[in-house]
Structures are given as structure tokens and as C-alpha cells.
């Protein structure tokens, strides 16, 4: 390749026709063969990527794995890290923060068009199938699905520390949810639901499977687990409802 800059042991090691790249650090952009216009800074940053273009990976093992990471930005320790991947695209995505968007081994599970900003925001477990694209998670541990192995999480927006931190989600589907506020729609036993809106401190915090709820206010619908089609507005509004409707 031409117009490349490589600094570090085995940086850009497998390059053939790759051009206009900058790799700084031990085995940074190691597997890149034909990709161009990438910046990889840090130990094994963009280590397994071979053909993607126009991406930036800065940090220890940032963007370590993945098959397609075109037009992507990953900044932070293991930001956008994937241990191994068969089909796990991360095109047009932004990951900023320690372990932001980090995942284990992935068989199929795209994370295209996502924005994760914050410590462990968008972090997920190893998964075999599913769609994890078109999400926004801003805040420490926002939109986190550490236990997900199958299922899909897409079209969700979470803003706030631990907002939509779905530790219980293993195989369900979560789509078109909006959680804004500290621990809003946190759902430690969350199994999957869609079309909920939670705005306020711990609003809809204990949800497991309820759908199409609107909770506006600190503690609104806080105890709701499986109830659906409810609207609660105000401080602790509907706070004791856990099933049925208001």
C-alpha cells in the first residue's frame, strides 16, 4: 500500500494494498489488508479488521473485532470490542467510553447506526443471533444488555446513568423504547418489551415485560412490571401499579 504510517511492533502487519492509514501501537490494524483511510491507535486497536474503510479506533483493543466497521468511531478502552465475530457489522456507529459497545463472541448481530457514549454504555454479552442496530445510549451503563445471547434490541433511546440497563434480557426483543433519567426503565429482570416511554428519575424502573406505557415524572410507574397501555404523569404517579391498567 501507499501513504501509510505504522509505528509499533507488527502495526499494519498484513497490509497488501491498504493505503492512507495510520496505525500506532503494538499490532494496531494488524489484519488490515486492503482497508484505507483508517486511524488505529493503541494496543491491538482494529486488530481483526481487514477491509473496512474510514474508521477511527483509539484505545486499548478498541474495535478489536468485527467484519465491517466502515465510517465508525471507537474511542476508549475496549470501545466497540468484539472478542470474535462471524457477521457483526458496526457501520456508521459511534462508541465513546470505557467498554462502550463491548461484546463477547458474536455469530450474527449487527450494531449499525448506533451511538453509545459513556462507561459501558451499550455493552452486551456474547450472542448468536439478533439485531442490535439503530440505538442511542448516553450515560454510564445506558442501554446495556450484558446477558443477551439471542433476540433483538433496536430503535431504542436511553439517556442517563443506568437508563435501560437491561441485565435480565437474555433472548427477548426490545424495540422503540425511550428512557430518559437516572435508572429510568432500568429493568434488572427485564425480559423484553416495546413502545414504552419513561422520563424521570427511576420512572418505569422495574419493568419486565409491560408494553406501550408512558411514565412522566420521578418514580412514575416505578413498580410496574408487566402492565401495559398505561399513562402516568407526575411524581410517583401510578407508582404502585404492577399489573393491569390504571
Short mmCIF file of C-alpha atoms in Angstrom, two decimals:
data_model
loop_
_atom_site.label_atom_id
_atom_site.label_comp_id
_atom_site.label_asym_id
_atom_site.label_seq_id
_atom_site.Cartn_x
_atom_site.Cartn_y
_atom_site.Cartn_z
CA UNK A 1 0.00 0.00 0.00
CA UNK A 2 0.91 3.65 -0.15
CA UNK A 3 0.84 6.65 2.15
CA UNK A 4 0.66 4.57 5.33
CA UNK A 5 2.13 5.35 8.73
CA UNK A 6 2.89 2.43 11.06
CA UNK A 7 4.59 2.75 14.42
CA UNK A 8 4.81 -0.25 16.74
CA UNK A 9 5.57 -3.96 16.54
CA UNK A 10 3.53 -5.55 13.73
CA UNK A 11 1.41 -2.47 13.18
CA UNK A 12 -0.32 -2.86 9.78
CA UNK A 13 1.45 -6.22 9.60
CA UNK A 14 -0.72 -7.86 6.91
CA UNK A 15 -1.18 -4.83 4.69
CA UNK A 16 -1.14 -5.53 0.95
CA UNK A 17 -2.82 -2.69 -0.93
CA UNK A 18 -4.05 -0.75 2.10
CA UNK A 19 -3.43 2.97 1.78
CA UNK A 20 -3.76 6.26 3.63
CA UNK A 21 -3.78 4.57 7.05
CA UNK A 22 -2.20 5.45 10.38
CA UNK A 23 -1.52 2.67 12.89
CA UNK A 24 0.28 3.37 16.17
CA UNK A 25 0.76 0.68 18.79
CA UNK A 26 1.60 -2.99 19.13
CA UNK A 27 -0.30 -4.87 16.35
CA UNK A 28 -2.54 -1.90 15.66
CA UNK A 29 -4.55 -2.58 12.47
CA UNK A 30 -2.66 -5.87 12.32
CA UNK A 31 -5.06 -7.67 9.95
CA UNK A 32 -5.81 -4.76 7.66
CA UNK A 33 -5.07 -5.87 4.11
CA UNK A 34 -6.93 -3.50 1.78
CA UNK A 35 -8.77 -1.04 4.02
CA UNK A 36 -7.98 2.63 3.62
CA UNK A 37 -8.37 5.90 5.49
CA UNK A 38 -8.33 4.37 8.97
CA UNK A 39 -6.72 5.51 12.20
CA UNK A 40 -5.84 2.87 14.79
CA UNK A 41 -4.05 3.98 17.95
CA UNK A 42 -3.44 1.64 20.86
CA UNK A 43 -2.57 -1.96 21.64
CA UNK A 44 -4.36 -4.13 19.02
CA UNK A 45 -6.72 -1.35 18.04
CA UNK A 46 -8.72 -2.56 14.99
CA UNK A 47 -6.78 -5.79 15.28
CA UNK A 48 -9.02 -8.18 13.30
CA UNK A 49 -10.46 -5.78 10.76
CA UNK A 50 -9.19 -6.45 7.25
CA UNK A 51 -11.07 -4.47 4.60
CA UNK A 52 -13.13 -1.72 6.26
CA UNK A 53 -12.57 1.92 5.45
CA UNK A 54 -12.80 5.34 7.08
CA UNK A 55 -12.89 4.39 10.73
CA UNK A 56 -11.14 5.60 13.86
CA UNK A 57 -10.20 3.33 16.78
CA UNK A 58 -8.34 4.86 19.71
CA UNK A 59 -7.65 2.91 22.89
CA UNK A 60 -6.56 -0.50 24.17
CA UNK A 61 -8.23 -3.09 21.86
CA UNK A 62 -10.69 -0.51 20.58
CA UNK A 63 -12.67 -2.03 17.69
CA UNK A 64 -10.75 -5.27 18.22
CA UNK A 65 -13.11 -7.48 16.19
CA UNK A 66 -15.90 -7.09 13.65
CA UNK A 67 -16.34 -7.85 9.98
CA UNK A 68 -17.44 -4.45 8.69
CA UNK A 69 -16.69 -1.22 10.51
CA UNK A 70 -16.96 1.40 7.82
CA UNK A 71 -17.34 5.04 8.90
CA UNK A 72 -17.15 4.10 12.57
CA UNK A 73 -15.60 5.82 15.60
CA UNK A 74 -14.47 3.94 18.72
CA UNK A 75 -12.66 5.81 21.50
CA UNK A 76 -11.81 4.26 24.85
CA UNK A 77 -10.55 1.08 26.48
CA UNK A 78 -12.18 -1.79 24.53
CA UNK A 79 -14.69 0.54 22.94
CA UNK A 80 -16.58 -1.44 20.25
CA UNK A 81 -14.57 -4.51 21.27
CA UNK A 82 -15.75 -7.89 19.96
CA UNK A 83 -13.81 -10.97 21.04
CA UNK A 84 -14.53 -12.70 17.75
CA UNK A 85 -17.13 -12.26 15.04
CA UNK A 86 -18.60 -14.10 12.10
CA UNK A 87 -21.03 -11.41 10.99
CA UNK A 88 -21.09 -8.43 13.30
CA UNK A 89 -21.12 -5.17 11.40
CA UNK A 90 -20.63 -1.84 13.14
CA UNK A 91 -21.00 0.53 10.21
CA UNK A 92 -21.81 4.22 10.76
CA UNK A 93 -21.61 3.84 14.54
CA UNK A 94 -20.03 5.80 17.40
CA UNK A 95 -18.70 4.25 20.61
CA UNK A 96 -17.12 6.55 23.17
CA UNK A 97 -16.12 5.47 26.66
CA UNK A 98 -14.53 2.60 28.56
CA UNK A 99 -16.06 -0.65 27.16
CA UNK A 100 -18.71 1.29 25.29
CA UNK A 101 -20.38 -1.21 22.94
CA UNK A 102 -18.13 -4.03 24.13
CA UNK A 103 -19.41 -7.53 23.30
CA UNK A 104 -18.21 -11.10 23.62
CA UNK A 105 -18.09 -13.57 20.76
CA UNK A 106 -20.70 -12.77 18.11
CA UNK A 107 -22.05 -15.06 15.39
CA UNK A 108 -24.55 -12.67 13.85
CA UNK A 109 -25.67 -9.44 15.39
CA UNK A 110 -25.16 -6.12 13.61
CA UNK A 111 -24.67 -2.90 15.54
CA UNK A 112 -25.01 -0.47 12.67
CA UNK A 113 -26.02 3.17 13.12
CA UNK A 114 -25.71 3.20 16.91
CA UNK A 115 -24.43 5.92 19.22
CA UNK A 116 -23.12 4.91 22.64
CA UNK A 117 -21.44 7.44 24.90
CA UNK A 118 -20.44 6.63 28.47
CA UNK A 119 -18.72 3.99 30.58
CA UNK A 120 -20.04 0.55 29.45
CA UNK A 121 -22.88 2.14 27.53
CA UNK A 122 -24.35 -0.34 25.06
CA UNK A 123 -22.26 -3.17 26.50
CA UNK A 124 -23.67 -6.60 25.70
CA UNK A 125 -22.83 -10.27 26.15
CA UNK A 126 -21.95 -12.90 23.59
CA UNK A 127 -24.82 -13.52 21.19
CA UNK A 128 -25.55 -15.86 18.33
CA UNK A 129 -28.38 -14.08 16.54
CA UNK A 130 -30.13 -10.75 16.79
CA UNK A 131 -30.20 -7.17 15.63
CA UNK A 132 -28.66 -4.54 17.89
CA UNK A 133 -28.74 -1.63 15.46
CA UNK A 134 -30.07 1.93 15.46
CA UNK A 135 -29.90 2.58 19.20
CA UNK A 136 -28.78 5.61 21.19
CA UNK A 137 -27.36 5.14 24.68
CA UNK A 138 -25.85 8.11 26.51
CA UNK A 139 -24.69 7.79 30.11
CA UNK A 140 -22.80 5.26 32.20
CA UNK A 141 -24.27 1.76 31.60
CA UNK A 142 -27.07 3.18 29.45
CA UNK A 143 -28.79 0.67 27.16
CA UNK A 144 -26.74 -2.20 28.46
CA UNK A 145 -27.70 -5.83 27.76
CA UNK A 146 -24.91 -7.85 29.33
CA UNK A 147 -26.79 -11.16 29.30
CA UNK A 148 -28.25 -11.05 25.79
CA UNK A 149 -27.44 -14.15 23.75
CA UNK A 150 -30.28 -14.06 21.20
CA UNK A 151 -33.08 -11.62 20.46
CA UNK A 152 -33.08 -8.08 19.13
CA UNK A 153 -32.60 -4.63 20.62
CA UNK A 154 -33.16 -1.78 18.17
CA UNK A 155 -34.77 1.67 17.74
CA UNK A 156 -34.22 2.42 21.46
CA UNK A 157 -33.08 5.65 23.11
CA UNK A 158 -31.65 5.76 26.63
CA UNK A 159 -30.20 8.87 28.27
CA UNK A 160 -29.00 8.85 31.86
CA UNK A 161 -26.91 6.69 34.19
CA UNK A 162 -28.19 3.10 34.00
CA UNK A 163 -31.15 4.14 31.87
CA UNK A 164 -32.48 1.00 30.13
CA UNK A 165 -29.79 -1.11 31.77
CA UNK A 166 -31.38 -4.46 30.98
CA UNK A 167 -29.39 -7.02 32.91
CA UNK A 168 -32.16 -9.62 32.74
CA UNK A 169 -32.58 -9.61 28.98
CA UNK A 170 -31.32 -12.88 27.53
CA UNK A 171 -33.39 -13.69 24.46
CA UNK A 172 -36.32 -11.28 24.18
CA UNK A 173 -36.95 -8.33 21.91
CA UNK A 174 -36.85 -4.69 22.95
CA UNK A 175 -37.74 -2.06 20.36
CA UNK A 176 -38.81 1.56 20.17
CA UNK A 177 -38.37 2.32 23.87
CA UNK A 178 -37.36 5.72 25.25
CA UNK A 179 -35.81 6.01 28.71
CA UNK A 180 -34.59 9.38 29.96
CA UNK A 181 -33.37 9.85 33.52
CA UNK A 182 -31.27 8.10 36.15
CA UNK A 183 -32.23 4.39 36.11
CA UNK A 184 -35.30 5.08 34.01
CA UNK A 185 -36.69 1.78 32.68
CA UNK A 186 -33.72 0.01 34.24
CA UNK A 187 -35.42 -3.38 34.44
CA UNK A 188 -32.97 -5.67 36.24
CA UNK A 189 -35.40 -8.55 35.47
CA UNK A 190 -36.35 -7.18 32.07
CA UNK A 191 -37.31 -9.86 29.54
CA UNK A 192 -38.31 -7.65 26.61
CA UNK A 193 -40.93 -5.07 25.65
CA UNK A 194 -41.60 -2.33 23.15
CA UNK A 195 -43.02 1.17 22.70
CA UNK A 196 -42.54 2.41 26.27
CA UNK A 197 -41.63 5.97 27.24
CA UNK A 198 -40.12 6.66 30.65
CA UNK A 199 -38.96 10.16 31.56
CA UNK A 200 -37.77 10.92 35.07
CA UNK A 201 -35.72 9.50 37.91
CA UNK A 202 -36.47 5.72 38.24
CA UNK A 203 -39.53 6.02 36.03
CA UNK A 204 -40.67 2.51 34.96
CA UNK A 205 -37.60 1.22 36.76
CA UNK A 206 -38.85 -2.29 37.49
CA UNK A 207 -40.41 -3.14 34.15
CA UNK A 208 -40.11 -6.73 32.97
CA UNK A 209 -42.47 -7.13 30.01
CA UNK A 210 -45.07 -4.34 30.05
CA UNK A 211 -45.61 -2.57 26.74
CA UNK A 212 -46.84 0.74 25.39
CA UNK A 213 -46.65 2.58 28.72
CA UNK A 214 -45.93 6.26 29.23
CA UNK A 215 -44.41 7.35 32.54
CA UNK A 216 -43.55 11.02 33.01
CA UNK A 217 -42.21 12.11 36.38
CA UNK A 218 -39.88 10.96 39.12
CA UNK A 219 -40.89 7.43 40.15
CA UNK A 220 -43.81 7.27 37.73
CA UNK A 221 -45.00 3.67 37.21
CA UNK A 222 -41.96 2.66 39.22
CA UNK A 223 -43.36 -0.70 40.40
CA UNK A 224 -44.89 -1.65 37.07
CA UNK A 225 -43.57 -4.98 35.83
CA UNK A 226 -45.98 -6.42 33.26
CA UNK A 227 -48.79 -3.85 32.98
CA UNK A 228 -49.36 -2.35 29.52
CA UNK A 229 -51.16 0.62 27.93
CA UNK A 230 -50.85 2.93 30.94
CA UNK A 231 -50.15 6.65 31.12
CA UNK A 232 -48.93 8.20 34.38
CA UNK A 233 -47.88 11.83 34.73
CA UNK A 234 -46.45 13.33 37.89
CA UNK A 235 -44.33 12.50 40.91
CA UNK A 236 -44.71 8.77 41.73
CA UNK A 237 -47.82 8.67 39.53
CA UNK A 238 -49.07 5.08 39.30
CA UNK A 239 -46.06 4.11 41.37
CA UNK A 240 -47.68 1.06 42.98
CA UNK A 241 -49.24 -0.43 39.87
CA UNK A 242 -47.56 -3.68 38.89
CA UNK A 243 -50.14 -5.30 36.62
CA UNK A 244 -53.36 -4.42 34.82
CA UNK A 245 -54.22 -0.84 33.97
CA UNK A 246 -54.81 2.40 35.82
#
